[in-house]
Amino acid sequence: MDAFSSSSSDDEEDELAEVAKAIVEHVVRGGAQIARISACEEACEPLRRRVAAAGLHLIPDEEAPDVVLQTRGVPRVRRGGIVASLEPPVLDFGGVPVLRTRSWIVARRRVVTADAFGCAPWGPADADEHDRVETCCGGRAAARTLRERGLVILPGLVSDAEALASLADDALENFEACRLALLNSGVDLLRPGLGREPRSYRELAMREDLRCDVRACLAAADEDAFRQAARVAAAVAREATTIQASPLRRGNYGRWNFDDSGPLAPPRPLRVGAFAAVVSLPGAAEQALHADTPHLFDHVQLPGHYFNLFLAVGDTPVDPLAGQTAFILDSHRLDVCADLTADDSGLRRHLVRPRLRSGDAVLFDARILHFGLPNRSQLRRPMIYANIHEAWFVDPKNWDDSLSVFDAAATT
């Protein structure tokens, strides 16, 4: 069947342009450009050329991650005066139609979905939460999403599966080395409440029982893929902090100091800290709702100055019971956070619990409310992170640089 049987070539051209525009606009571009679009075999050559001009390719591949193109030329049946279309159904939470023309249906795949299991008091994600995840996904407006919603998801930020597995292994091996050293000094990280209480150390900092930061050197993070991921995230964060130039900026004369380039110069690049890991152990409980840093002032909403990049690695993202991180959208704003903390009945409408796959990342304003989900699996779950911040900002972390876990073991 000819999908373009209209006698009006102008109408066909307009429809092609509309379809091509919808395809290009809904391709998610995170750190790695995704250039494969799943298309029905009937996709015509003029449409292929239009999409190819944008650097994308239409292929007959149902596993392509972003956009599905379906033809309207599908069988229909008539029974009892009712016409039923036999179009391929869009899977629940799996795809969202974004355009329907006379001849075509363009459906955007959900690149990242929400937590389907839930934990008390939060139930499994509903359709609204899945939609909130989708609004956070990357793309050309990643910086705007980060600025307005407080976080942005960057799907496929790192695509090197071997490097991702190596980074996960490094994090868990470093944790195990620290754990064994502390066990020799009477601290048992796997059995909280027995033996001596753990402290924060040079290599490891406790968050709460069965959840800790591992700062020990992650050798795999020297891989080019991770350095590139950090650059991409820092660029998105920097753009998110850049608002319309003020006519008063000439008065910011102190920007001539400390090797800066003066009040009219563009802002300096944000600094990226070393990669480290949050390790969540089996049995770790849900974290309390918190923000990682305060606002600089509480009488005016300023752009972010401190961001965190969370990167899912290894096999544990596959297990939904291993838990990841939940966020309260928009709560990086003073007014929204004030309302939600005064009356928590609105939290559910802002809740988003993205299910990241290995290589996916979430970049968030450190002022946003969030909490780690419980680890109900039997797996140790590493979540790699890096801090991204203004050059003048210093985060007083929980590390104790004066005490090493290995010194503690040696002096016991």
Coordinates of C-alpha atoms in Angstrom, one line a residue:
M1 CA 0.0 0.0 0.0
D2 CA 1.3 3.4 -0.9
A3 CA 1.5 5.5 2.3
F4 CA 1.5 8.7 0.2
S5 CA -1.4 8.2 -2.2
S6 CA -2.6 11.8 -2.0
S7 CA -2.8 13.7 -5.2
S8 CA -1.3 16.8 -3.5
S9 CA 2.5 16.7 -3.6
D10 CA 2.5 19.8 -1.4
D11 CA 0.5 18.0 1.3
E12 CA 2.9 15.1 1.1
E13 CA 5.9 17.4 1.5
D14 CA 4.3 19.2 4.4
E15 CA 3.6 15.9 6.1
L16 CA 7.1 14.6 5.5
A17 CA 8.6 17.8 7.0
E18 CA 6.3 17.4 10.1
V19 CA 7.2 13.8 10.6
A20 CA 10.9 14.4 10.2
K21 CA 10.8 17.3 12.6
A22 CA 9.0 15.2 15.2
I23 CA 11.6 12.4 14.8
V24 CA 14.6 14.7 15.2
E25 CA 13.1 16.6 18.2
H26 CA 12.4 13.4 20.2
V27 CA 15.8 11.8 19.8
V28 CA 17.5 11.8 23.2
R29 CA 21.0 13.2 23.0
G30 CA 22.9 12.6 26.2
G31 CA 26.6 12.0 26.4
A32 CA 26.5 9.5 23.5
Q33 CA 24.6 10.5 20.4
I34 CA 21.9 7.9 19.6
A35 CA 21.4 7.9 15.8
R36 CA 19.2 4.8 15.2
I37 CA 15.5 5.3 14.7
S38 CA 13.2 2.3 14.5
A39 CA 11.1 2.6 11.4
C40 CA 8.5 0.5 9.5
E41 CA 9.7 -0.9 6.2
E42 CA 7.3 1.4 4.4
A43 CA 9.3 4.5 5.4
C44 CA 9.9 6.3 2.1
E45 CA 13.2 7.5 0.7
P46 CA 12.4 11.2 0.9
L47 CA 11.8 10.9 4.7
R48 CA 15.0 8.9 5.1
R49 CA 16.9 11.7 3.4
R50 CA 15.4 14.4 5.6
V51 CA 16.2 12.5 8.8
A52 CA 19.7 11.6 7.5
A53 CA 20.4 15.3 7.0
A54 CA 20.0 15.7 10.8
G55 CA 22.6 13.0 11.4
L56 CA 20.1 10.2 12.1
H57 CA 19.3 6.9 10.3
L58 CA 16.0 5.1 9.9
I59 CA 16.5 1.4 10.4
P60 CA 14.0 -1.6 10.7
D61 CA 15.1 -2.4 14.2
E62 CA 12.6 -2.7 16.9
E63 CA 15.3 -2.4 19.6
A64 CA 16.2 1.1 18.7
P65 CA 15.9 3.2 21.8
D66 CA 14.3 6.5 20.9
V67 CA 11.6 6.8 18.3
V68 CA 9.3 4.3 16.6
L69 CA 7.8 5.2 13.3
Q70 CA 4.7 3.4 12.3
T71 CA 2.7 3.7 9.1
R72 CA -1.0 4.5 9.0
G73 CA -1.3 1.9 6.2
V74 CA -2.3 -0.9 8.5
P75 CA -5.2 -3.4 8.3
R76 CA -8.6 -2.4 9.6
V77 CA -11.6 -4.6 10.2
R78 CA -15.3 -3.6 10.1
R79 CA -17.8 -5.5 12.3
G80 CA -21.3 -4.4 13.0
G81 CA -20.6 -0.9 11.8
I82 CA -17.6 -0.5 14.1
V83 CA -14.2 0.0 12.5
A84 CA -11.3 -1.3 14.5
S85 CA -7.7 -0.3 13.7
L86 CA -5.1 -3.1 14.0
E87 CA -2.2 -0.6 14.6
P88 CA 0.7 -2.0 16.6
P89 CA -0.1 -1.1 20.3
V90 CA 2.2 1.2 22.2
L91 CA 3.4 -0.7 25.3
D92 CA 2.4 0.5 28.7
F93 CA 5.0 3.0 29.9
G94 CA 7.1 1.8 26.9
G95 CA 6.2 4.4 24.3
V96 CA 4.4 7.7 24.0
P97 CA 2.8 8.8 20.7
V98 CA 4.0 12.3 19.9
L99 CA 2.6 12.8 16.4
R100 CA -0.2 11.3 14.3
T101 CA -0.6 12.5 10.7
R102 CA -2.6 11.1 7.8
S103 CA 0.0 8.5 7.0
W104 CA 2.3 8.2 10.0
I105 CA 2.4 7.6 13.7
V106 CA 5.6 8.8 15.5
A107 CA 6.0 7.3 19.0
R108 CA 8.8 8.2 21.4
R109 CA 10.1 5.3 23.4
R110 CA 10.5 5.8 27.1
V111 CA 14.3 5.7 27.5
V112 CA 14.1 5.6 31.3
T113 CA 11.2 4.4 33.3
A114 CA 10.4 4.7 37.0
D115 CA 10.5 2.2 39.9
A116 CA 7.9 -0.5 39.3
F117 CA 8.2 -2.1 42.8
G118 CA 8.0 0.7 45.3
C119 CA 8.6 0.6 49.0
A120 CA 6.5 1.9 52.0
P121 CA 5.2 4.5 52.1
W122 CA 5.7 4.9 48.4
G123 CA 3.9 2.4 46.1
P124 CA 5.0 1.4 42.6
A125 CA 5.2 4.2 40.1
D126 CA 2.0 5.2 38.4
A127 CA 1.6 6.7 34.9
D128 CA 2.2 10.2 36.2
E129 CA 5.5 9.3 37.7
H130 CA 6.7 7.6 34.5
D131 CA 5.8 10.8 32.7
R132 CA 7.8 12.8 35.2
V133 CA 10.8 10.7 34.5
E134 CA 10.4 11.3 30.8
T135 CA 10.3 15.1 31.3
C136 CA 13.7 14.9 33.0
C137 CA 15.4 13.0 30.2
G138 CA 18.3 14.6 28.4
G139 CA 18.1 16.0 24.9
R140 CA 18.8 19.4 23.5
A141 CA 17.1 21.1 26.5
A142 CA 19.1 19.2 29.1
A143 CA 20.5 22.4 30.7
R144 CA 17.0 24.0 30.8
T145 CA 15.6 20.8 32.4
L146 CA 18.3 20.8 35.0
R147 CA 17.8 24.5 35.8
E148 CA 14.0 24.3 35.9
R149 CA 13.3 20.8 37.4
G150 CA 16.5 20.3 39.5
L151 CA 17.7 17.2 37.7
V152 CA 18.2 15.8 34.2
I153 CA 18.7 12.2 33.1
L154 CA 21.5 11.6 30.6
P155 CA 20.8 8.2 29.0
G156 CA 23.8 6.3 27.7
L157 CA 26.2 8.9 29.0
V158 CA 28.8 6.1 29.0
S159 CA 28.4 3.3 26.4
D160 CA 31.6 1.3 27.0
A161 CA 30.2 -1.8 28.8
E162 CA 33.7 -3.1 29.7
A163 CA 34.7 0.1 31.3
L164 CA 31.5 0.3 33.2
A165 CA 31.9 -3.2 34.6
S166 CA 35.5 -2.4 35.5
L167 CA 34.5 0.7 37.4
A168 CA 31.9 -1.3 39.3
D169 CA 34.5 -3.9 40.2
D170 CA 37.0 -1.3 41.3
A171 CA 34.4 0.3 43.7
L172 CA 33.4 -3.0 45.2
E173 CA 37.0 -4.2 45.6
N174 CA 38.0 -1.0 47.3
F175 CA 35.1 -1.3 49.6
E176 CA 36.0 -4.9 50.5
A177 CA 39.6 -3.9 51.2
C178 CA 38.4 -1.2 53.6
R179 CA 35.8 -3.5 55.2
L180 CA 38.4 -6.2 55.9
A181 CA 40.8 -3.7 57.4
L182 CA 38.2 -2.3 59.7
L183 CA 37.1 -5.8 60.7
N184 CA 40.6 -6.3 62.0
S185 CA 40.1 -3.2 64.2
G186 CA 36.8 -4.4 65.6
V187 CA 34.5 -2.5 63.2
D188 CA 32.0 -4.8 61.3
L189 CA 30.3 -2.8 58.5
L190 CA 28.0 -5.8 57.7
R191 CA 26.6 -6.1 61.2
P192 CA 25.8 -2.6 62.5
G193 CA 25.6 -2.4 66.3
L194 CA 28.1 -5.2 66.9
G195 CA 31.6 -4.3 67.8
R196 CA 33.0 -0.8 67.6
E197 CA 31.2 2.1 65.9
P198 CA 32.6 3.0 62.5
R199 CA 34.0 6.5 62.0
S200 CA 34.7 8.4 58.8
Y201 CA 38.1 7.8 57.4
R202 CA 40.3 9.0 54.6
E203 CA 39.1 6.2 52.2
L204 CA 35.6 5.6 53.5
A205 CA 32.9 7.8 55.0
M206 CA 29.7 6.4 56.6
R207 CA 26.4 7.7 55.5
E208 CA 24.3 5.5 57.7
D209 CA 24.2 1.8 58.5
L210 CA 24.9 -0.4 55.5
R211 CA 25.5 2.6 53.2
C212 CA 28.9 4.4 52.8
D213 CA 31.1 6.5 50.5
V214 CA 34.2 4.9 49.1
R215 CA 36.8 7.5 48.1
A216 CA 39.7 5.1 47.5
C217 CA 41.2 5.6 44.0
L218 CA 39.0 4.2 41.2
A219 CA 41.6 3.3 38.6
A220 CA 39.0 2.7 35.9
A221 CA 37.7 6.2 36.1
D222 CA 40.8 7.3 34.2
E223 CA 39.2 5.8 31.1
D224 CA 38.6 8.3 28.3
A225 CA 34.9 7.4 28.4
F226 CA 34.5 8.7 32.0
R227 CA 36.6 11.8 31.5
Q228 CA 34.3 12.6 28.5
A229 CA 31.2 11.9 30.6
A230 CA 32.4 14.3 33.2
R231 CA 33.1 17.0 30.6
V232 CA 29.6 16.6 29.1
A233 CA 27.9 16.8 32.5
A234 CA 30.0 19.8 33.5
A235 CA 29.0 21.6 30.3
V236 CA 25.3 20.9 30.9
A237 CA 25.6 22.1 34.5
R238 CA 27.5 25.3 33.4
E239 CA 24.8 26.1 30.8
A240 CA 22.2 25.6 33.5
T241 CA 23.8 28.2 35.7
T242 CA 24.0 30.7 32.8
I243 CA 21.1 33.1 32.8
Q244 CA 20.5 36.2 30.8
A245 CA 23.3 38.7 31.2
S246 CA 22.6 41.5 33.6
P247 CA 23.2 45.1 32.5
L248 CA 24.9 45.5 35.9
R249 CA 27.6 42.9 35.2
R250 CA 30.2 45.5 34.4
G251 CA 30.1 46.3 38.1
N252 CA 31.4 42.9 39.0
Y253 CA 34.9 44.3 39.0
G254 CA 36.3 41.7 41.3
R255 CA 36.4 39.3 38.4
W256 CA 39.8 40.7 37.5
N257 CA 41.2 39.0 40.5
F258 CA 42.6 35.4 40.8
D259 CA 43.5 35.1 37.1
D260 CA 39.9 35.7 36.0
S261 CA 39.2 37.6 32.8
G262 CA 37.1 40.5 33.9
P263 CA 33.3 41.2 34.4
L264 CA 32.4 40.7 30.7
A265 CA 34.2 37.4 30.3
P266 CA 32.1 34.2 30.1
P267 CA 31.9 32.2 33.3
R268 CA 34.8 29.8 34.1
P269 CA 34.2 26.1 33.6
L270 CA 32.9 24.2 36.6
R271 CA 35.3 22.0 38.5
V272 CA 34.8 18.2 38.5
G273 CA 35.9 16.2 41.5
A274 CA 37.3 12.7 41.4
F275 CA 35.0 9.8 40.8
A276 CA 34.0 8.0 44.0
A277 CA 31.2 5.5 44.9
V278 CA 28.2 5.2 47.2
V279 CA 28.0 1.5 48.2
S280 CA 24.6 0.3 49.4
L281 CA 24.7 -3.1 51.1
P282 CA 21.9 -5.7 51.3
G283 CA 19.5 -4.6 54.0
A284 CA 20.3 -0.8 53.7
A285 CA 17.2 1.1 54.7
E286 CA 15.6 4.0 52.9
Q287 CA 17.4 7.3 53.5
A288 CA 15.8 10.3 55.2
L289 CA 14.7 13.0 52.8
H290 CA 17.5 15.5 52.5
A291 CA 19.4 18.0 50.3
D292 CA 23.2 17.8 49.9
T293 CA 23.9 21.5 50.3
P294 CA 22.1 24.7 51.5
H295 CA 21.2 27.7 49.4
L296 CA 23.7 30.5 49.5
F297 CA 21.0 32.9 50.5
D298 CA 17.4 32.3 51.5
H299 CA 15.8 35.6 50.2
V300 CA 16.5 35.0 46.5
Q301 CA 16.6 32.0 44.2
L302 CA 20.1 31.8 42.6
P303 CA 21.4 29.4 39.9
G304 CA 23.0 26.3 41.2
H305 CA 26.6 26.3 42.3
Y306 CA 27.0 22.6 43.2
F307 CA 25.8 19.6 41.3
N308 CA 26.2 15.8 41.6
L309 CA 26.6 13.3 38.8
F310 CA 25.3 9.8 39.6
L311 CA 26.4 7.1 37.1
A312 CA 24.8 3.6 37.2
V313 CA 27.4 0.8 36.6
G314 CA 27.7 -2.9 36.5
D315 CA 25.0 -5.6 37.0
T316 CA 23.1 -4.2 40.0
P317 CA 20.9 -1.7 38.0
V318 CA 19.2 -4.8 36.5
D319 CA 17.8 -5.8 39.9
P320 CA 15.0 -3.4 40.8
L321 CA 15.2 -4.5 44.5
A322 CA 18.8 -3.1 44.7
G323 CA 17.4 0.4 45.0
Q324 CA 18.6 3.6 43.4
T325 CA 17.8 7.2 44.2
A326 CA 14.5 9.1 44.5
F327 CA 14.1 12.8 43.9
I328 CA 11.5 15.4 44.6
L329 CA 11.2 17.4 41.4
D330 CA 11.4 21.2 41.6
S331 CA 12.4 21.1 45.3
H332 CA 15.7 22.9 44.5
R333 CA 13.6 26.0 44.5
L334 CA 13.2 27.8 47.8
D335 CA 9.4 28.4 47.4
V336 CA 8.6 24.8 46.3
C337 CA 10.7 23.3 49.0
A338 CA 9.2 25.5 51.7
D339 CA 5.7 24.4 50.6
L340 CA 6.5 20.7 50.4
T341 CA 8.2 20.5 53.8
A342 CA 5.4 22.5 55.4
D343 CA 2.8 20.1 53.9
D344 CA 4.2 16.8 52.8
S345 CA 0.9 15.7 51.1
G346 CA 2.2 17.2 47.9
L347 CA 5.5 15.2 47.8
R348 CA 3.9 12.3 45.8
R349 CA 3.1 14.7 42.9
H350 CA 6.8 15.6 42.7
L351 CA 8.3 12.2 43.3
V352 CA 10.5 10.6 40.6
R353 CA 12.4 7.3 41.0
P354 CA 14.3 6.8 37.7
R355 CA 15.4 3.3 36.9
L356 CA 18.9 3.8 35.4
R357 CA 20.6 1.2 33.4
S358 CA 24.4 0.7 33.4
G359 CA 25.8 3.8 31.6
D360 CA 22.8 6.0 32.3
A361 CA 23.4 9.0 34.6
V362 CA 21.4 11.6 36.5
L363 CA 22.8 15.1 37.0
F364 CA 21.2 17.0 39.8
D365 CA 21.3 20.3 41.6
A366 CA 22.7 19.5 45.1
R367 CA 19.9 21.6 46.7
I368 CA 17.2 19.2 45.5
L369 CA 15.4 17.0 48.0
H370 CA 16.3 13.3 47.5
F371 CA 16.8 10.0 49.3
G372 CA 18.4 6.7 48.6
L373 CA 16.0 3.8 48.2
P374 CA 16.4 0.6 50.3
N375 CA 18.5 -2.3 49.1
R376 CA 16.3 -5.3 49.4
S377 CA 18.4 -7.4 47.1
Q378 CA 21.4 -9.7 47.9
L379 CA 23.7 -7.5 45.9
R380 CA 26.2 -4.8 46.9
R381 CA 25.2 -1.9 44.8
P382 CA 27.8 0.7 43.8
M383 CA 26.6 4.1 42.4
I384 CA 29.5 6.1 41.0
Y385 CA 29.4 9.8 41.6
A386 CA 31.4 13.0 40.9
N387 CA 30.9 16.4 42.4
I388 CA 30.7 19.4 39.9
H389 CA 30.9 22.8 41.4
E390 CA 32.0 26.4 41.1
A391 CA 35.7 27.0 41.6
W392 CA 35.1 29.0 44.8
F393 CA 32.9 26.4 46.4
V394 CA 34.2 23.9 49.0
D395 CA 32.1 21.1 50.2
P396 CA 32.9 20.1 53.8
K397 CA 32.5 16.3 53.3
N398 CA 32.4 13.7 56.1
W399 CA 35.9 12.4 55.3
D400 CA 38.6 12.4 58.0
D401 CA 41.8 12.8 56.2
S402 CA 43.8 12.4 59.4
L403 CA 42.8 8.7 59.8
S404 CA 43.2 5.8 57.3
V405 CA 41.2 2.6 57.7
F406 CA 44.5 0.8 57.3
D407 CA 46.2 2.9 60.0
A408 CA 43.3 2.2 62.3
A409 CA 43.7 -1.5 61.7
A410 CA 47.5 -1.4 62.3
T411 CA 47.2 0.4 65.6
T412 CA 44.5 -1.7 67.1

